[in-house]
GROMACS .gro file of C-alpha atoms in nm:
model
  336
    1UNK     CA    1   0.559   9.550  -5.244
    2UNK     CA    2   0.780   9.514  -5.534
    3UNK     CA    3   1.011   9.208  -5.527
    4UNK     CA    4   1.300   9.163  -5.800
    5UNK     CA    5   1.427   8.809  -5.780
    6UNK     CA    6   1.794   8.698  -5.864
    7UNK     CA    7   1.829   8.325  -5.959
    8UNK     CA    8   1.909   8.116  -6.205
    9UNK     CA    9   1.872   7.783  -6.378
   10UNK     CA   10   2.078   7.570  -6.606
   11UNK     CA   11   2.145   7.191  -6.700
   12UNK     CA   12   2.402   7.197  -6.393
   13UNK     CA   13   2.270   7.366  -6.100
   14UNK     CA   14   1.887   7.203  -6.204
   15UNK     CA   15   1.516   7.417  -6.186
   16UNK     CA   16   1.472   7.377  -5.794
   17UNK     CA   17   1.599   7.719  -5.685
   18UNK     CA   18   1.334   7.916  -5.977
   19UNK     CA   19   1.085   7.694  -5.916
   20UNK     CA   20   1.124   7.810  -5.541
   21UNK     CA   21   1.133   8.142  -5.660
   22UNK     CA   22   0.808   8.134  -5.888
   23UNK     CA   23   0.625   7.963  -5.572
   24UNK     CA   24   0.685   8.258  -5.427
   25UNK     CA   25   0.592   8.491  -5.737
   26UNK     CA   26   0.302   8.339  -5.795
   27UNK     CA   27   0.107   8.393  -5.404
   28UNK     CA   28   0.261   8.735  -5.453
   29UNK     CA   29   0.103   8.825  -5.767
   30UNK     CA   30  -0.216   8.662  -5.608
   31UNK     CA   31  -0.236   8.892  -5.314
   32UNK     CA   32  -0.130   9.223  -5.509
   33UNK     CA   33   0.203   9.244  -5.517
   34UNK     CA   34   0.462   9.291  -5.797
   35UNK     CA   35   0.759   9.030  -5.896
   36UNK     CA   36   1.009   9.104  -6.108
   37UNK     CA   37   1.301   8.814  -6.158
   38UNK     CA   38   1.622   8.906  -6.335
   39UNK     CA   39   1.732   8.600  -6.611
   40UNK     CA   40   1.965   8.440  -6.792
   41UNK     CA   41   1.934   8.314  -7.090
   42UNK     CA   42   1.896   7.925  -6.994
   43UNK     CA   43   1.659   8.066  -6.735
   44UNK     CA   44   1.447   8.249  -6.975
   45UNK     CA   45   1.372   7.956  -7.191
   46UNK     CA   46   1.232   7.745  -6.870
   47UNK     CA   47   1.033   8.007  -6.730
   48UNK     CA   48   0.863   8.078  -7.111
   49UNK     CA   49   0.800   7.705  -7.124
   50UNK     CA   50   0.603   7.750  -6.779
   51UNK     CA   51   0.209   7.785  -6.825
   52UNK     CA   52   0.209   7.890  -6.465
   53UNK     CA   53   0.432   8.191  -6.523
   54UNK     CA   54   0.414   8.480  -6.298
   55UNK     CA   55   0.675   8.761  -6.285
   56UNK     CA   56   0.796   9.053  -6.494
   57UNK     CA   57   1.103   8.894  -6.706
   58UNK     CA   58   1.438   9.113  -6.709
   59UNK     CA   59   1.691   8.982  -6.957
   60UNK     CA   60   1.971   8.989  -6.720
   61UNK     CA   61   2.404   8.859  -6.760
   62UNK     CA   62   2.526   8.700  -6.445
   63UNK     CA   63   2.898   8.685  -6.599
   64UNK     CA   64   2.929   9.047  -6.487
   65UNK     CA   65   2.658   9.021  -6.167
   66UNK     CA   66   2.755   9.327  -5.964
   67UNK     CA   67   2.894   9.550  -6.269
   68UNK     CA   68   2.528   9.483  -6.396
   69UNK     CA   69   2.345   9.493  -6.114
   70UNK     CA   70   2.470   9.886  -6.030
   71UNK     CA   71   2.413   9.965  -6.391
   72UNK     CA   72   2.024   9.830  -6.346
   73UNK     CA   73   2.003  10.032  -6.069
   74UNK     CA   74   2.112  10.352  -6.179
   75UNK     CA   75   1.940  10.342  -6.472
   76UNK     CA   76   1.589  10.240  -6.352
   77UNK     CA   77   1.344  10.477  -6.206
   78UNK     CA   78   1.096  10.154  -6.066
   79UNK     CA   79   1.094  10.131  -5.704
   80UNK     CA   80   1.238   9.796  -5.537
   81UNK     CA   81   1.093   9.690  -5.204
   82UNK     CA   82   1.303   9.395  -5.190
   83UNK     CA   83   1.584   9.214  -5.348
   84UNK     CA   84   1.545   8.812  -5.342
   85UNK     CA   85   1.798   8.606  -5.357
   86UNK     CA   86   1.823   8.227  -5.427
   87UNK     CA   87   2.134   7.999  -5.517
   88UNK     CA   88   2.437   7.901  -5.327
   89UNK     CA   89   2.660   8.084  -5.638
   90UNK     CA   90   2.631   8.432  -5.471
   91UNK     CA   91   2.799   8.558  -5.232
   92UNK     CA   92   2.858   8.817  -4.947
   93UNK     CA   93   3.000   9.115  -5.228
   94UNK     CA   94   2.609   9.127  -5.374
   95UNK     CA   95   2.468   9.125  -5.043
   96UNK     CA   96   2.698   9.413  -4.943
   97UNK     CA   97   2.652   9.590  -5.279
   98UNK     CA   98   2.242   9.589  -5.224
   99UNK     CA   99   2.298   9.687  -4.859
  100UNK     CA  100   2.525   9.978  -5.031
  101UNK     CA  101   2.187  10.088  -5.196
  102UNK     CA  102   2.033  10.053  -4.891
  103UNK     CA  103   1.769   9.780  -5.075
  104UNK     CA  104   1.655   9.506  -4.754
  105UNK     CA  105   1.760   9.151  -4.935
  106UNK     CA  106   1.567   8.808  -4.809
  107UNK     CA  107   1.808   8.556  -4.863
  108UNK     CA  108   1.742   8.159  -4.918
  109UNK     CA  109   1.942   7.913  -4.823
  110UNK     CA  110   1.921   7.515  -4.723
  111UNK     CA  111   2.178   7.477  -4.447
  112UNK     CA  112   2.469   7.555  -4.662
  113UNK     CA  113   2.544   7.910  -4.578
  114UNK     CA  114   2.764   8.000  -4.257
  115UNK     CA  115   2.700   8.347  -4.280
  116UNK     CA  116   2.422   8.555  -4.340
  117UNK     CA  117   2.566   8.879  -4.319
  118UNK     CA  118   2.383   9.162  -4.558
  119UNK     CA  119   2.067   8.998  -4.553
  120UNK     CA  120   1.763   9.135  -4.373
  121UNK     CA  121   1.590   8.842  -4.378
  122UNK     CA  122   1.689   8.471  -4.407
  123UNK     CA  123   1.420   8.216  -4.549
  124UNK     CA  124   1.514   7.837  -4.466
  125UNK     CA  125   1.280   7.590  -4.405
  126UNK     CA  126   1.563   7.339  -4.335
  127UNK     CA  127   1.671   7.475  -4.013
  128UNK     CA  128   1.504   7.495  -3.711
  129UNK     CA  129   1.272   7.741  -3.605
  130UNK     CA  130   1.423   8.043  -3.400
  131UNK     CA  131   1.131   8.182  -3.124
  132UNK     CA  132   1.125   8.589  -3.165
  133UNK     CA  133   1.354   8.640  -3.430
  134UNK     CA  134   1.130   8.818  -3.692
  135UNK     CA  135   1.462   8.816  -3.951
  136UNK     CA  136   1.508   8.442  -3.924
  137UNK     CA  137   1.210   8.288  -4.132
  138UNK     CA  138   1.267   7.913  -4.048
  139UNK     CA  139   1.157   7.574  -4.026
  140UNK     CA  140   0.887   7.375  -4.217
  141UNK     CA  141   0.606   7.664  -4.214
  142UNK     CA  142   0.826   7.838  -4.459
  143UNK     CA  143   0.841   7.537  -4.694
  144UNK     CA  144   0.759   7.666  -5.061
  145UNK     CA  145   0.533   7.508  -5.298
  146UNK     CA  146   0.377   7.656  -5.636
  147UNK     CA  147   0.026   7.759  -5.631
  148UNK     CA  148  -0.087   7.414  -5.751
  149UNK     CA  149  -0.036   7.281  -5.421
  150UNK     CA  150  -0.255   7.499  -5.214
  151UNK     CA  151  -0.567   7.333  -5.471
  152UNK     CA  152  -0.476   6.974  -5.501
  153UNK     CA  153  -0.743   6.673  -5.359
  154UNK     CA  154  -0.530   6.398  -5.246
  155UNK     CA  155  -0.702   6.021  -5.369
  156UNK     CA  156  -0.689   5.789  -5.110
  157UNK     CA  157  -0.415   5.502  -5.229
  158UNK     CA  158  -0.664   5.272  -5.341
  159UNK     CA  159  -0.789   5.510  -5.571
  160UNK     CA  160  -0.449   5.567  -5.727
  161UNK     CA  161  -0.294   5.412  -6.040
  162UNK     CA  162   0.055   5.500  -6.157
  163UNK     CA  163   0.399   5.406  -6.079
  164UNK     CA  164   0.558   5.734  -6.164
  165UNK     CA  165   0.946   5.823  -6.190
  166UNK     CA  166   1.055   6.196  -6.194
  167UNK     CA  167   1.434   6.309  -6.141
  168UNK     CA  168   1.369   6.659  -6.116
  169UNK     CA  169   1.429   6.969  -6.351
  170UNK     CA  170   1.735   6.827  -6.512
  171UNK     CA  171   1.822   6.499  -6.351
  172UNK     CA  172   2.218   6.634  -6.340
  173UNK     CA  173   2.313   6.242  -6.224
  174UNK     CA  174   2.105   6.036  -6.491
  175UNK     CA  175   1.930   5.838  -6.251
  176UNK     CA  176   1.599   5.798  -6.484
  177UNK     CA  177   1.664   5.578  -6.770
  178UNK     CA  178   1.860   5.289  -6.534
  179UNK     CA  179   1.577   5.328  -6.297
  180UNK     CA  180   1.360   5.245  -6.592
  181UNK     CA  181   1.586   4.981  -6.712
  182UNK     CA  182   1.543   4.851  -6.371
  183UNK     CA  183   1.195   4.826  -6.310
  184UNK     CA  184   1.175   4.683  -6.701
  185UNK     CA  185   1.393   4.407  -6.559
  186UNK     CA  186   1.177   4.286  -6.312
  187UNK     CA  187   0.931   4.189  -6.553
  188UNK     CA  188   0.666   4.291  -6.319
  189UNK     CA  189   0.552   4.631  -6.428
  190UNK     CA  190   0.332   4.696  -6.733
  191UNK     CA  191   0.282   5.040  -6.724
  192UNK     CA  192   0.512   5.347  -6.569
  193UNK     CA  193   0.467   5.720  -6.616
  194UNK     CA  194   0.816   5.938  -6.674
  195UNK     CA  195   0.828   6.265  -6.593
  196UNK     CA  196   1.095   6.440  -6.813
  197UNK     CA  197   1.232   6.780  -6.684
  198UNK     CA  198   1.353   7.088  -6.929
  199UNK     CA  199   1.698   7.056  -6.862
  200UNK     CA  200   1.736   6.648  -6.903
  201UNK     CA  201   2.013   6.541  -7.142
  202UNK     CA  202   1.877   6.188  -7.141
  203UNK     CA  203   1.583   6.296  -7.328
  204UNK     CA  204   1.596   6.170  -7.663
  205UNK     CA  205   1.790   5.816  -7.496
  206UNK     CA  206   1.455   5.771  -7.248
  207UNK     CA  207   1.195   5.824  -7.569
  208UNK     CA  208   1.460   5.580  -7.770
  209UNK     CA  209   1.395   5.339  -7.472
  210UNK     CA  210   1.035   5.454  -7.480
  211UNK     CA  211   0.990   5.290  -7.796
  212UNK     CA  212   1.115   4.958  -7.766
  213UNK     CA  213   1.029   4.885  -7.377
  214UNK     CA  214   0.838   4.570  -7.312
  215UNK     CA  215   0.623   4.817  -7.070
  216UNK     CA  216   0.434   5.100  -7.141
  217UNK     CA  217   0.585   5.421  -7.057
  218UNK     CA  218   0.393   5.726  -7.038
  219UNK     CA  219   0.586   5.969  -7.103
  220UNK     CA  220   0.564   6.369  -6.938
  221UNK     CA  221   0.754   6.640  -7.032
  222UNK     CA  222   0.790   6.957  -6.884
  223UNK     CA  223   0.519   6.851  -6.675
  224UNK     CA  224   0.333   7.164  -6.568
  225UNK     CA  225   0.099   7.045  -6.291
  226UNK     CA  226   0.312   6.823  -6.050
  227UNK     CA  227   0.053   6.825  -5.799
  228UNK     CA  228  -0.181   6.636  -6.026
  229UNK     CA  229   0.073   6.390  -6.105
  230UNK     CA  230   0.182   6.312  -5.772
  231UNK     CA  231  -0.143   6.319  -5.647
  232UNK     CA  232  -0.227   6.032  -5.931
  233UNK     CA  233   0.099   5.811  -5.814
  234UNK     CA  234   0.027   5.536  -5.601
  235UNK     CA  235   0.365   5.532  -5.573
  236UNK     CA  236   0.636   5.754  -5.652
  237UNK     CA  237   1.020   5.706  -5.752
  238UNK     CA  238   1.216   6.077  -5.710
  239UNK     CA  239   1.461   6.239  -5.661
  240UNK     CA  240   1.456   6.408  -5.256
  241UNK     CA  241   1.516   6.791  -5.219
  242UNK     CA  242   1.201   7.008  -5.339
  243UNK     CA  243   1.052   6.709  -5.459
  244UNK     CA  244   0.990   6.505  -5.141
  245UNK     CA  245   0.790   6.805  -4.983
  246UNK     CA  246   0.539   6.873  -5.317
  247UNK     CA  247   0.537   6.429  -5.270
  248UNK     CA  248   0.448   6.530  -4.881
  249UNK     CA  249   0.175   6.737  -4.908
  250UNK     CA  250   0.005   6.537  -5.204
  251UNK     CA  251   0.041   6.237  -4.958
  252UNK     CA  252   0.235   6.001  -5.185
  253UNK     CA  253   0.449   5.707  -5.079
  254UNK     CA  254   0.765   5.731  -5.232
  255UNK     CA  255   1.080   5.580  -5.305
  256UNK     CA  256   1.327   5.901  -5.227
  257UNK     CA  257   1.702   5.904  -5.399
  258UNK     CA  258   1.922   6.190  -5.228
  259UNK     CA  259   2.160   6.315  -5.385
  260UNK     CA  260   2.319   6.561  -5.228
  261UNK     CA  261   2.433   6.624  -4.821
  262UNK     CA  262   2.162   6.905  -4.774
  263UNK     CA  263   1.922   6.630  -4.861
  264UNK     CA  264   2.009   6.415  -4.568
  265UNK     CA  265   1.822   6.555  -4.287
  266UNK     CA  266   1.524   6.600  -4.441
  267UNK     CA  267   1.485   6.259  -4.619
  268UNK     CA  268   1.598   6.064  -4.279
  269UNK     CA  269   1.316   6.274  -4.136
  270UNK     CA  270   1.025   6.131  -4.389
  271UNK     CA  271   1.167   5.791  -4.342
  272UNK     CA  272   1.124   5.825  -3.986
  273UNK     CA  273   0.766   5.940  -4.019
  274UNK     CA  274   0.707   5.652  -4.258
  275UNK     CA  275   0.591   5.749  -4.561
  276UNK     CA  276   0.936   5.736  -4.749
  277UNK     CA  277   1.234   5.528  -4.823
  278UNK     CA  278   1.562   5.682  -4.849
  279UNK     CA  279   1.847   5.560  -5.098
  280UNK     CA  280   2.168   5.748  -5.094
  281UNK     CA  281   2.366   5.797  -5.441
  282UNK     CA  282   2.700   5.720  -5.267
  283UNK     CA  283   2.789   5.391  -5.429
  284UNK     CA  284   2.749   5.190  -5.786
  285UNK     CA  285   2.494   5.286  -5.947
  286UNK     CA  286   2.390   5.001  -6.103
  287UNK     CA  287   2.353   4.840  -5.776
  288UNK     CA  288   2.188   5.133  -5.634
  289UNK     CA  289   1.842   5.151  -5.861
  290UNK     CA  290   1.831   4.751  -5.869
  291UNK     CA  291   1.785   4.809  -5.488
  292UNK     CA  292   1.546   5.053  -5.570
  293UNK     CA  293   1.372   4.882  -5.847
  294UNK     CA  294   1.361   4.599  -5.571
  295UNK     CA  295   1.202   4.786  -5.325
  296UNK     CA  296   0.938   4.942  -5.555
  297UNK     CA  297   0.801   4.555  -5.685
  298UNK     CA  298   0.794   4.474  -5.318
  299UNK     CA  299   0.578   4.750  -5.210
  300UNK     CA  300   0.315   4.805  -5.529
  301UNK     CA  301   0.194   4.459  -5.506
  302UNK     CA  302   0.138   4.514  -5.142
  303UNK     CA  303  -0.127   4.778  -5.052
  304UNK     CA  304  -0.146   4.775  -4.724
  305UNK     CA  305   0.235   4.886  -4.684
  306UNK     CA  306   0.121   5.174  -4.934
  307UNK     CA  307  -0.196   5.256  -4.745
  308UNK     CA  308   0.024   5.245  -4.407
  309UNK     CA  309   0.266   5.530  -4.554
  310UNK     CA  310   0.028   5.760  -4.679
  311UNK     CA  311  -0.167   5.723  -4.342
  312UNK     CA  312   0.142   5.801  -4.173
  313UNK     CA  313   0.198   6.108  -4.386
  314UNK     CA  314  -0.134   6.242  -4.397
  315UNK     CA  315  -0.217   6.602  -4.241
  316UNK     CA  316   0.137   6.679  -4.159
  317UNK     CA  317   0.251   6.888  -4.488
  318UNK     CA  318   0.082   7.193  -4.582
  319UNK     CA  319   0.146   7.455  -4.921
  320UNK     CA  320   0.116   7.762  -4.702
  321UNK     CA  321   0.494   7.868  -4.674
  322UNK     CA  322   0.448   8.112  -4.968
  323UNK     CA  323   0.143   8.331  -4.778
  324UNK     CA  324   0.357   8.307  -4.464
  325UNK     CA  325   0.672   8.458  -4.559
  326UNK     CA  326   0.490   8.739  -4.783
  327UNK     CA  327   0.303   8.851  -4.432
  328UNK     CA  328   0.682   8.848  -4.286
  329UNK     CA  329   0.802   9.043  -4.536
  330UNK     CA  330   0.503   9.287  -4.496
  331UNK     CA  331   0.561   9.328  -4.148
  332UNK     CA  332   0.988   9.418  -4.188
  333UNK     CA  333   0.881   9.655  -4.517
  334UNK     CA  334   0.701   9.860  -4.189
  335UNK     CA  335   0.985   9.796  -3.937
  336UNK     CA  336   1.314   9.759  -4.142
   0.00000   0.00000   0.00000
């Protein structure tokens, strides 16, 4: 199969949706397959910072998306199996233009959409699963994670040693220098790691703060093996959405800060299981990471809490979605 990917990434919308889409790339180039992914500009630069790349790069403009998208097609001769298609910017005209060209389109989505009409296949592992409904790839067996994932040992607690803060691709709220402020206040914490995303604006403020901090920050950026930092934190301070599940399978009690509605479910959901504690960016902020800086002294000088929520957590997340939905995909290429 040959699968052309439409996404994009930027300062505002954040890294999640490509880094869902290279997840999938990458099992895809594994197995045989080819993956193409059409790019911005912003989007370019973060996937050519990636060591992990995997994926034929089209320089593509998504000012003009359909006018562009029907002259790609009518100029290329390269056969398309399927047309991905991740963000919550597009809507129902592309579908209907790809159905036009009679391409099949697997669409992702996070419980935002309403409507799925144009797509031959749906891919959300926020919803719940749908018995005998081959189009309607759902629930947590269709949870992606990058290649890293599938390899990673994860130490037992006692084993681990950092207190490690990570706000995503971009951090679009600035959430990680006043957690750092915070836990710097407490006077309790002597060294933290900092994982700085691509698309942080705060960058050259946190290695300002860096500098002068009574505590030692080890500083990340671009990190390109999350599974080997997570799998190093004894206990983790992030942001929810993709985050929480790569936190998940690497069996990491964590400290999660949602930040948007589609977050809800899912973070109430590891809270309930135990190995998470939610906070909710719905009030001052100040007062919201000196909760969080509160709860995070509280539970690193108690290791029996920590050893309790990775327990709790342990065995139920796997980094198989990516293998699942290819064989999907496999079987509607033959039926569709």
């Amino acid at each position: 199969m040959h699968i052309a990917f439409i996404v994009q990434a930027s300062e505002s919308i954040g890294i999640g949706h490509l880094m869902r889409c290279l997840a999938f790339a990458q099992h895809l180039v594994k197995v045989g397959h080819k993956a193409s992914f059409l790019l911005d500009g912003p989007s370019i630069e973060i996937a050519r910072s990636r060591q992990d790349w995997d994926g034929h790069i089209i320089p593509f403009d998504y000012a003009q998306l359909n006018q562009e998208l029907e002259a790609m097609i009518a100029e290329s001769s390269t056969v398309i199996d399927w047309f991905v298609v991740d963000g919550y910017q597009f809507c129902s005209s592309l579908l209907q233009m790809l159905n036009k060209h009679e391409y099949k389109v697997a669409l992702f989505d996070d419980g935002v959409r309403s409507s799925f009409e144009g797509a031959t296949a749906v891919i959300d592992s926020s919803r719940p699963q749908v018995q005998g409904e081959e189009h309607f790839l759902f629930g947590a067996a269709f949870r992606l994670l990058r290649q890293e994932f599938t390899e990673q040992y994860c130490l037992p607690v006692k084993k681990r040693t950092t207190l490690t803060v990570s706000f995503g691709g971009s951090d679009p709220f600035s959430l990680t220098l006043p957690i750092l402020k915070a836990l710097e206040a407490t006077t309790k914490f002597s060294e933290v790691t900092v994982v700085i995303g691509p698309g942080n604006r705060d960058t050259m403020a946190i290695e300002h703060f860096s500098e002068q901090s009574k505590m030692k920050l080890h500083c990340l950026h671009n990190a390109q093996n999350m599974a080997s930092v997570w799998s190093n934190a004894r206990l983790a301070i992030s942001a929810a959405g993709g985050s929480q599940f790569e936190l998940a399978v690497c069996e990491t009690p964590s400290l999660l800060v949602v930040v948007a509605d589609n977050q809800k479910q899912a973070s109430r959901i590891a809270e309930q299981e135990g190995w998470a504690k939610t906070f909710v960016l719905n009030r001052n902020k100040d007062e919201l990471v000196e909760a969080i800086a509160d709860e995070a002294l509280s539970l690193w000088f108690t290791e029996e809490r920590l050893e309790e929520m990775q327990s709790a957590v342990s065995g139920k997340y796997d980094a198989l979605g990516a293998m699942r939905i290819t064989e999907c995909l496999e079987k509607l290429s033959v039926n569709h």
